[in-house]
PDB file of C-alpha atoms in Angstrom:
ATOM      1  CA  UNK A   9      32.405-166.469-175.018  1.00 75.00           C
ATOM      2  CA  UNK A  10      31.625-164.389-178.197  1.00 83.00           C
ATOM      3  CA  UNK A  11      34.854-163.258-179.595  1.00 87.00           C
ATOM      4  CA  UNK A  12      34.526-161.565-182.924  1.00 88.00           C
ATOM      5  CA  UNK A  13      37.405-161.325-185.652  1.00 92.00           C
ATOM      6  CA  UNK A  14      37.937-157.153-185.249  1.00 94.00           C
ATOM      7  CA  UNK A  15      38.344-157.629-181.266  1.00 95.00           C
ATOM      8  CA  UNK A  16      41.460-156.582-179.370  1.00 97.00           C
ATOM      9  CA  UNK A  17      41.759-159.320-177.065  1.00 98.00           C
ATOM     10  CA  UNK A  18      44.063-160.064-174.325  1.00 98.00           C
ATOM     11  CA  UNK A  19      44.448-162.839-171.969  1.00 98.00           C
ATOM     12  CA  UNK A  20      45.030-162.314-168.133  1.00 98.00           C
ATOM     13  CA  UNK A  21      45.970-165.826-167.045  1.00 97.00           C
ATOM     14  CA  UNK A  22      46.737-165.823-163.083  1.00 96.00           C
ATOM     15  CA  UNK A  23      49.019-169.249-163.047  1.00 94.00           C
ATOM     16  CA  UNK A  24      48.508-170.758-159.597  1.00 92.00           C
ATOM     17  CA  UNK A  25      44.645-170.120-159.612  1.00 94.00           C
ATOM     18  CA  UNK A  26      44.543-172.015-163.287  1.00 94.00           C
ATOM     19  CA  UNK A  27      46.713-174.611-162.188  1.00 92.00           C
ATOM     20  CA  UNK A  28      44.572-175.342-158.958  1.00 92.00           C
ATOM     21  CA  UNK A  29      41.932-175.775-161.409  1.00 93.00           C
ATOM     22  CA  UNK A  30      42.942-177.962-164.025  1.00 92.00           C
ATOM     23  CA  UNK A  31      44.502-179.816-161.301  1.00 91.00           C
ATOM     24  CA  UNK A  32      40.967-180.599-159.347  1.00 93.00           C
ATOM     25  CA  UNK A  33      39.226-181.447-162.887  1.00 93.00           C
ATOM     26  CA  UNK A  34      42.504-183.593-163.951  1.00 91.00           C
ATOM     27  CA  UNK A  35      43.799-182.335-166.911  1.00 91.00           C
ATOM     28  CA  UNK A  36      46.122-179.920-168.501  1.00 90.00           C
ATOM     29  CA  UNK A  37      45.667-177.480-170.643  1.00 91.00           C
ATOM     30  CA  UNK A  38      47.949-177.011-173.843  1.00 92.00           C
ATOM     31  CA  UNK A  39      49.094-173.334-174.342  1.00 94.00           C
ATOM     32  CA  UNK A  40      50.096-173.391-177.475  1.00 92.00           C
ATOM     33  CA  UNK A  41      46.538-174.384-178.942  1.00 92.00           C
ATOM     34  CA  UNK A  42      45.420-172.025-176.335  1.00 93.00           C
ATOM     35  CA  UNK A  43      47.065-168.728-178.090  1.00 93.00           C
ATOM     36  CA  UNK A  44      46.385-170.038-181.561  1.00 92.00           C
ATOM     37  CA  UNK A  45      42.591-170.430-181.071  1.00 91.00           C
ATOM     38  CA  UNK A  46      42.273-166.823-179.833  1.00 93.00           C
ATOM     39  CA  UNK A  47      44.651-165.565-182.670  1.00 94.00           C
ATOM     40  CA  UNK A  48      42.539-167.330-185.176  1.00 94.00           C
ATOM     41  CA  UNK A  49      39.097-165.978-183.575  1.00 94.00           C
ATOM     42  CA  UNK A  50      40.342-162.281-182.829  1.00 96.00           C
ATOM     43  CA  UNK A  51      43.319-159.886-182.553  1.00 97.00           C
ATOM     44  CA  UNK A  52      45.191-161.008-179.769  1.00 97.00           C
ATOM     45  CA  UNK A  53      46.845-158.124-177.981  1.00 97.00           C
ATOM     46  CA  UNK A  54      48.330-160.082-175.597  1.00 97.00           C
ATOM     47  CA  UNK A  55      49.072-163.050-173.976  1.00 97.00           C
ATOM     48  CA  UNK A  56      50.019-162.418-170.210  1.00 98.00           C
ATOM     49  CA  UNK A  57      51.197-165.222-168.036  1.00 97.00           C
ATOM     50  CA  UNK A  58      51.714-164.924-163.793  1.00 97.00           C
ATOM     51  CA  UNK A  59      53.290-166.655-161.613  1.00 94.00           C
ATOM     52  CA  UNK A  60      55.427-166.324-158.584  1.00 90.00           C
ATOM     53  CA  UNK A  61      58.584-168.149-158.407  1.00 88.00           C
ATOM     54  CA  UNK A  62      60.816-169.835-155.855  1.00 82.00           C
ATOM     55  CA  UNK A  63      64.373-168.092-156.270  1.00 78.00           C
ATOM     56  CA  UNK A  64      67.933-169.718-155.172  1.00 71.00           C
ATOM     57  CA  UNK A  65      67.033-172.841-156.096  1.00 70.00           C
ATOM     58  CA  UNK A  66      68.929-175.267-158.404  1.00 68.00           C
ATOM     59  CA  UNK A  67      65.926-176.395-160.509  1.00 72.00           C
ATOM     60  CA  UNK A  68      62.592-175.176-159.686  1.00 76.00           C
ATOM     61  CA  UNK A  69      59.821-177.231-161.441  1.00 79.00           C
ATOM     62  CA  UNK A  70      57.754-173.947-162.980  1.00 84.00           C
ATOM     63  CA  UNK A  71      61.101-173.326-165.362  1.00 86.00           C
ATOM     64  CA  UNK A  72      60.312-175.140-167.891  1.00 89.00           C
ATOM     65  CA  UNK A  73      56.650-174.180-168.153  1.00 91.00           C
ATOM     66  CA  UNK A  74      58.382-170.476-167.739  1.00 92.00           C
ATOM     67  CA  UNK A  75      60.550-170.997-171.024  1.00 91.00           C
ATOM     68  CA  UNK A  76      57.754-172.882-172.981  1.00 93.00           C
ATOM     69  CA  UNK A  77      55.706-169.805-172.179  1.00 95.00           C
ATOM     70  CA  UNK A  78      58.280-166.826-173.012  1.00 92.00           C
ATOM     71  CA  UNK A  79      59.022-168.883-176.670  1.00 92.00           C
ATOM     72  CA  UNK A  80      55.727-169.624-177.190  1.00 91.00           C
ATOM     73  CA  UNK A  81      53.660-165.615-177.279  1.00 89.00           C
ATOM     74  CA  UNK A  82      53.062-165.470-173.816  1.00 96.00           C
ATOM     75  CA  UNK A  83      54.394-161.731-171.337  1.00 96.00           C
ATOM     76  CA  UNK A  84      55.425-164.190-168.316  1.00 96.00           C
ATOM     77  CA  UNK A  85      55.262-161.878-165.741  1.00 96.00           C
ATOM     78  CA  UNK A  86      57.072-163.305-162.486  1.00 92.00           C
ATOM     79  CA  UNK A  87      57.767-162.323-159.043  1.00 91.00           C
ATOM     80  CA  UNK A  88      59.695-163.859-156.120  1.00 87.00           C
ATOM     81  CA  UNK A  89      58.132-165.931-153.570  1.00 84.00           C
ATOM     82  CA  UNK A  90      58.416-164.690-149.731  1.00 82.00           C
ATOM     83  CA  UNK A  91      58.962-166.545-147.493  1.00 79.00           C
ATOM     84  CA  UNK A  92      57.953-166.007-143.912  1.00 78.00           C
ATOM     85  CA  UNK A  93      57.057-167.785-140.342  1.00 83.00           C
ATOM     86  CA  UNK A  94      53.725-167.593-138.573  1.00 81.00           C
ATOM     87  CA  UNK A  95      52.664-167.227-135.174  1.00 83.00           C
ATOM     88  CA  UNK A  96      53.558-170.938-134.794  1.00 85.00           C
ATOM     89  CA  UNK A  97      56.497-171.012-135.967  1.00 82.00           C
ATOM     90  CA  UNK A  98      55.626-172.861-139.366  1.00 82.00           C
ATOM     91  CA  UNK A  99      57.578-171.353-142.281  1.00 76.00           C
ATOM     92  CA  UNK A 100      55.245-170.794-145.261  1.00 76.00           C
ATOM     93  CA  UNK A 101      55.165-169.034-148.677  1.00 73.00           C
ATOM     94  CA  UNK A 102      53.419-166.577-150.294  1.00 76.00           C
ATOM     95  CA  UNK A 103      53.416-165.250-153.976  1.00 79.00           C
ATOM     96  CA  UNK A 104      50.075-163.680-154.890  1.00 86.00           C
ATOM     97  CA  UNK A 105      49.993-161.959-158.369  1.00 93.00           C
ATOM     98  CA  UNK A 106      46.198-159.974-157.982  1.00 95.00           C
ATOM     99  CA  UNK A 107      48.164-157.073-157.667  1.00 96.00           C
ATOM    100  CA  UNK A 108      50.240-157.406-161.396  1.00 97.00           C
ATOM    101  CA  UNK A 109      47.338-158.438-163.062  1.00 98.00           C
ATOM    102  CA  UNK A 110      44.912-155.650-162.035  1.00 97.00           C
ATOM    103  CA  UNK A 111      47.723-153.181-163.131  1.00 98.00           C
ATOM    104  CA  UNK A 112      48.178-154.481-166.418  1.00 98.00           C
ATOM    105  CA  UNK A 113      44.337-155.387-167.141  1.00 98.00           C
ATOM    106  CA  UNK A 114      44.002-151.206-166.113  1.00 98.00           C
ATOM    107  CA  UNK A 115      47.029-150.143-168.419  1.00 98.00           C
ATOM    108  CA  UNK A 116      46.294-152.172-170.825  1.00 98.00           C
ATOM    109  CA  UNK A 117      42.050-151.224-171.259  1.00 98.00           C
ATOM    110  CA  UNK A 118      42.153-148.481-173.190  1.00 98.00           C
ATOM    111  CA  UNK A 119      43.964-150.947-175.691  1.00 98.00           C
ATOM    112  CA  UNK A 120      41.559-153.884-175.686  1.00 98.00           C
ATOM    113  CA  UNK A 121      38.221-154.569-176.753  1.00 97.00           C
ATOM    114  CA  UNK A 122      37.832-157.543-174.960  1.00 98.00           C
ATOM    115  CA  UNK A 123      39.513-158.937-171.551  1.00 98.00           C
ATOM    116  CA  UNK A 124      39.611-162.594-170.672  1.00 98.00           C
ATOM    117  CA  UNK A 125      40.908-163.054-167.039  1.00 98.00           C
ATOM    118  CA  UNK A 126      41.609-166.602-165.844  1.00 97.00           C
ATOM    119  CA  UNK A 127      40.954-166.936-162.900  1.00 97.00           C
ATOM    120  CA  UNK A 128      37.847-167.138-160.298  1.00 95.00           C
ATOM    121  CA  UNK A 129      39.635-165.304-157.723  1.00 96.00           C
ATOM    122  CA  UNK A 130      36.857-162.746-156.044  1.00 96.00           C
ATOM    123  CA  UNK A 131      39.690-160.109-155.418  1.00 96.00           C
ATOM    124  CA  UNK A 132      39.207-159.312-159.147  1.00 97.00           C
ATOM    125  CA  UNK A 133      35.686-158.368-158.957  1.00 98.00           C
ATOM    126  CA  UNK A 134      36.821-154.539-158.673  1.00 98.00           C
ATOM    127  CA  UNK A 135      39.415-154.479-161.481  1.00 98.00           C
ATOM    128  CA  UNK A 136      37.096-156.311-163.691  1.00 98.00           C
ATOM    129  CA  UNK A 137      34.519-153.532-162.614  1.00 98.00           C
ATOM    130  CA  UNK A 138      36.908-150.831-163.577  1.00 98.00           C
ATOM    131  CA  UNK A 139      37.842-152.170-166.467  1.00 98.00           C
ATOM    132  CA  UNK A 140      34.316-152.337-167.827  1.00 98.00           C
ATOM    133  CA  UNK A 141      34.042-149.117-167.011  1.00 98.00           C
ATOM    134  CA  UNK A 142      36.539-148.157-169.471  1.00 97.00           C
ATOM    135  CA  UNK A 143      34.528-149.694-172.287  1.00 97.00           C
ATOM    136  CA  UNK A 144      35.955-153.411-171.952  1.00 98.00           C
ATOM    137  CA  UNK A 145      33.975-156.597-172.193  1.00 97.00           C
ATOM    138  CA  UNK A 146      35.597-158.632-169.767  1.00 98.00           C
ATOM    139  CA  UNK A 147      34.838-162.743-169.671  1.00 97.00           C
ATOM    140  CA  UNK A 148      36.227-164.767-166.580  1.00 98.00           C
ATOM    141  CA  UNK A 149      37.318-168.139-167.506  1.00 97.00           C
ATOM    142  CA  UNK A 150      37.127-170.737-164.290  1.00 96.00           C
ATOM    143  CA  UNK A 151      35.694-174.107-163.156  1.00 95.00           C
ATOM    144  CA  UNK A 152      32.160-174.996-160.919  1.00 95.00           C
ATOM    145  CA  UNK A 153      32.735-178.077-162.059  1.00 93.00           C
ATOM    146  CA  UNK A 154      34.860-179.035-158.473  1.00 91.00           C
ATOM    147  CA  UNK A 155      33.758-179.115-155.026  1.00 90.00           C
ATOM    148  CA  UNK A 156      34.237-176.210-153.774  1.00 91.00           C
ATOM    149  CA  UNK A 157      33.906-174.750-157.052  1.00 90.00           C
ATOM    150  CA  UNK A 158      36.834-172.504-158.020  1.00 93.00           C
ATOM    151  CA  UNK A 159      35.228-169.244-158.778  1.00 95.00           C
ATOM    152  CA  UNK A 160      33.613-166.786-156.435  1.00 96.00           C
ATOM    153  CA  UNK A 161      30.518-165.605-157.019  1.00 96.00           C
ATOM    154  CA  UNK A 162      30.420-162.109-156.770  1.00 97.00           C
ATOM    155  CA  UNK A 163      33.253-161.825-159.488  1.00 97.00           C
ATOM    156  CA  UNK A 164      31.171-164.547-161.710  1.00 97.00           C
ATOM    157  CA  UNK A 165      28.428-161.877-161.409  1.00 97.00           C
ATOM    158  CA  UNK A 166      31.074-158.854-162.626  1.00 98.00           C
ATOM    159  CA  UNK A 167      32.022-160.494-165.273  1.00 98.00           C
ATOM    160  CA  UNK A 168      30.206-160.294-169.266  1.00 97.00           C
ATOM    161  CA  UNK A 169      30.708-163.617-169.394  1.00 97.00           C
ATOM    162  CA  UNK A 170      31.596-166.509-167.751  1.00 97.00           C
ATOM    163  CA  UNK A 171      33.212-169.651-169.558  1.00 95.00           C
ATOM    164  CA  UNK A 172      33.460-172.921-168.076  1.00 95.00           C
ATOM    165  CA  UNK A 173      36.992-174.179-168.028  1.00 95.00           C
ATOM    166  CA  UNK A 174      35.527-177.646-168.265  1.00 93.00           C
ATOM    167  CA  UNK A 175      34.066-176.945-171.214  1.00 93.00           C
ATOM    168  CA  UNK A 176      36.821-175.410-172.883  1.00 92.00           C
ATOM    169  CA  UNK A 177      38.850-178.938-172.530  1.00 90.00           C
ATOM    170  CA  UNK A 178      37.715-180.037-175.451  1.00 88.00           C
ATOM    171  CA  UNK A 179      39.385-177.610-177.483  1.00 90.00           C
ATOM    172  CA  UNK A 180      42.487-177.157-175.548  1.00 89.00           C
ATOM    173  CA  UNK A 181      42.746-179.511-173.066  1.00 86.00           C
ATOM    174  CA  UNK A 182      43.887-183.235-172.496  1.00 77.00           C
ATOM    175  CA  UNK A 183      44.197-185.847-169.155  1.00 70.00           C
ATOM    176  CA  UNK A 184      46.233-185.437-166.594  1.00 71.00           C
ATOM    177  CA  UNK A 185      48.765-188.203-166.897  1.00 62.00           C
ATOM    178  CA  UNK A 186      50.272-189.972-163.671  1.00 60.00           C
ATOM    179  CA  UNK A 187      53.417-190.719-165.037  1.00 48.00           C
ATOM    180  CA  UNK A 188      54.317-186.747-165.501  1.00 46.00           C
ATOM    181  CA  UNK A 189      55.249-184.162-163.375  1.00 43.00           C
ATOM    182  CA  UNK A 190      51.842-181.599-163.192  1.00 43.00           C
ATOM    183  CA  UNK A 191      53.977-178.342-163.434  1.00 42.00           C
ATOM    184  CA  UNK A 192      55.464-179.493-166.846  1.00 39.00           C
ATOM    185  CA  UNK A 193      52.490-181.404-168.319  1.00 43.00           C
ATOM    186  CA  UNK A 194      50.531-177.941-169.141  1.00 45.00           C
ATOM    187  CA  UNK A 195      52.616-177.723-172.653  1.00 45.00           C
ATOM    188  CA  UNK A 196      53.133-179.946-175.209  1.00 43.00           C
ATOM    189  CA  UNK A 197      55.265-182.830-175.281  1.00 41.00           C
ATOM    190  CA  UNK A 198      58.715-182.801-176.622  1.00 39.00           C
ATOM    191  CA  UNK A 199      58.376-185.018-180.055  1.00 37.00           C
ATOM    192  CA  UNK A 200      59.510-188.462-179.717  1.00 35.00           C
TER     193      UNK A 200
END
């Protein structure tokens, strides 16, 4: 991804589609390095963060990542999870954010030099399409690094650029440890 110091850059980061991925190539990503990196190599904009969250519960394991987010630069944008039951009768969840980020990545174009969606969700394919349209580089970060790889094609294709997630591990990434919970390990340790 070429980034150059004048660019207006913001980051689209769709939560449950980055942490499928850094799940299947087993390791986290740290946030904080994250934001600093693309404040050092441009002008960040904007930092946005989704996820949908399970309401009415006493602890809910996404919190903390929530808070380290919020204090740390990131928009956290959030939404409730629905619940539902199926033809079967098997209660599931659903909490899809495609529709938050394509209205921000629109609102916030005319804004931006440069969009970086995470995510290889193919729903995006038109957003990042109209986007471009509006003048905006757009680069899709995502893994095909994992069977099935986790990034459809045709929105691979839209996008300027596409950057490995794999590869950007080595700048802002570490292993997945056993002994801690995956939906807190994506930020930095508390000091010991």
């Amino acid at each position: 991804m070429t980034l150059y110091p004048t660019d207006r850059v913001a980051l689209f980061i769709d939560g449950a589609n980055l942490h499928a991925s850094t799940r299947a190539l087993n390791a986290d990503l740290d946030f904080r390095k994250m934001v600093e990196s693309f404040r050092k190599k441009a002008v960040l904009v904007r930092a946005y963060y989704y996820t949908a969250v399970i309401e009415g519960e006493e602890f809910s394991p996404i919190r903390p990542l929530i808070d380290f987010l919020d204090y740390n630069g990131f928009t956290v944008v959030t939404k409730p999870v629905k619940r539902f039951t199926d033809g079967q009768g098997v209660t599931r969840t659903k909490g899809n954010m495609d529709i938050e980020i394509a209205v921000d990545m629109l609102e916030l174009a005319p804004h931006i030099d440069h969009a970086v969606l995470v995510s290889g969700d193919g729903d995006f394919r038109r957003v990042v399409e109209a986007v471009q349209a509006r003048g905006v580089r757009v680069s899709v970060v995502s893994t095909l690094k994992v069977q099935p790889p986790h990034i459809a094609d045709e929105l691979r294709r839209q996008a300027d650029d596409f950057i490995e997630l794999a590869d950007l591990l080595a700048e802002f990434g570490r292993p997945r440890t056993p002994a801690t919970a995956p939906s807190i390990r994506t930020f930095p340790p508390e000091p010991a």
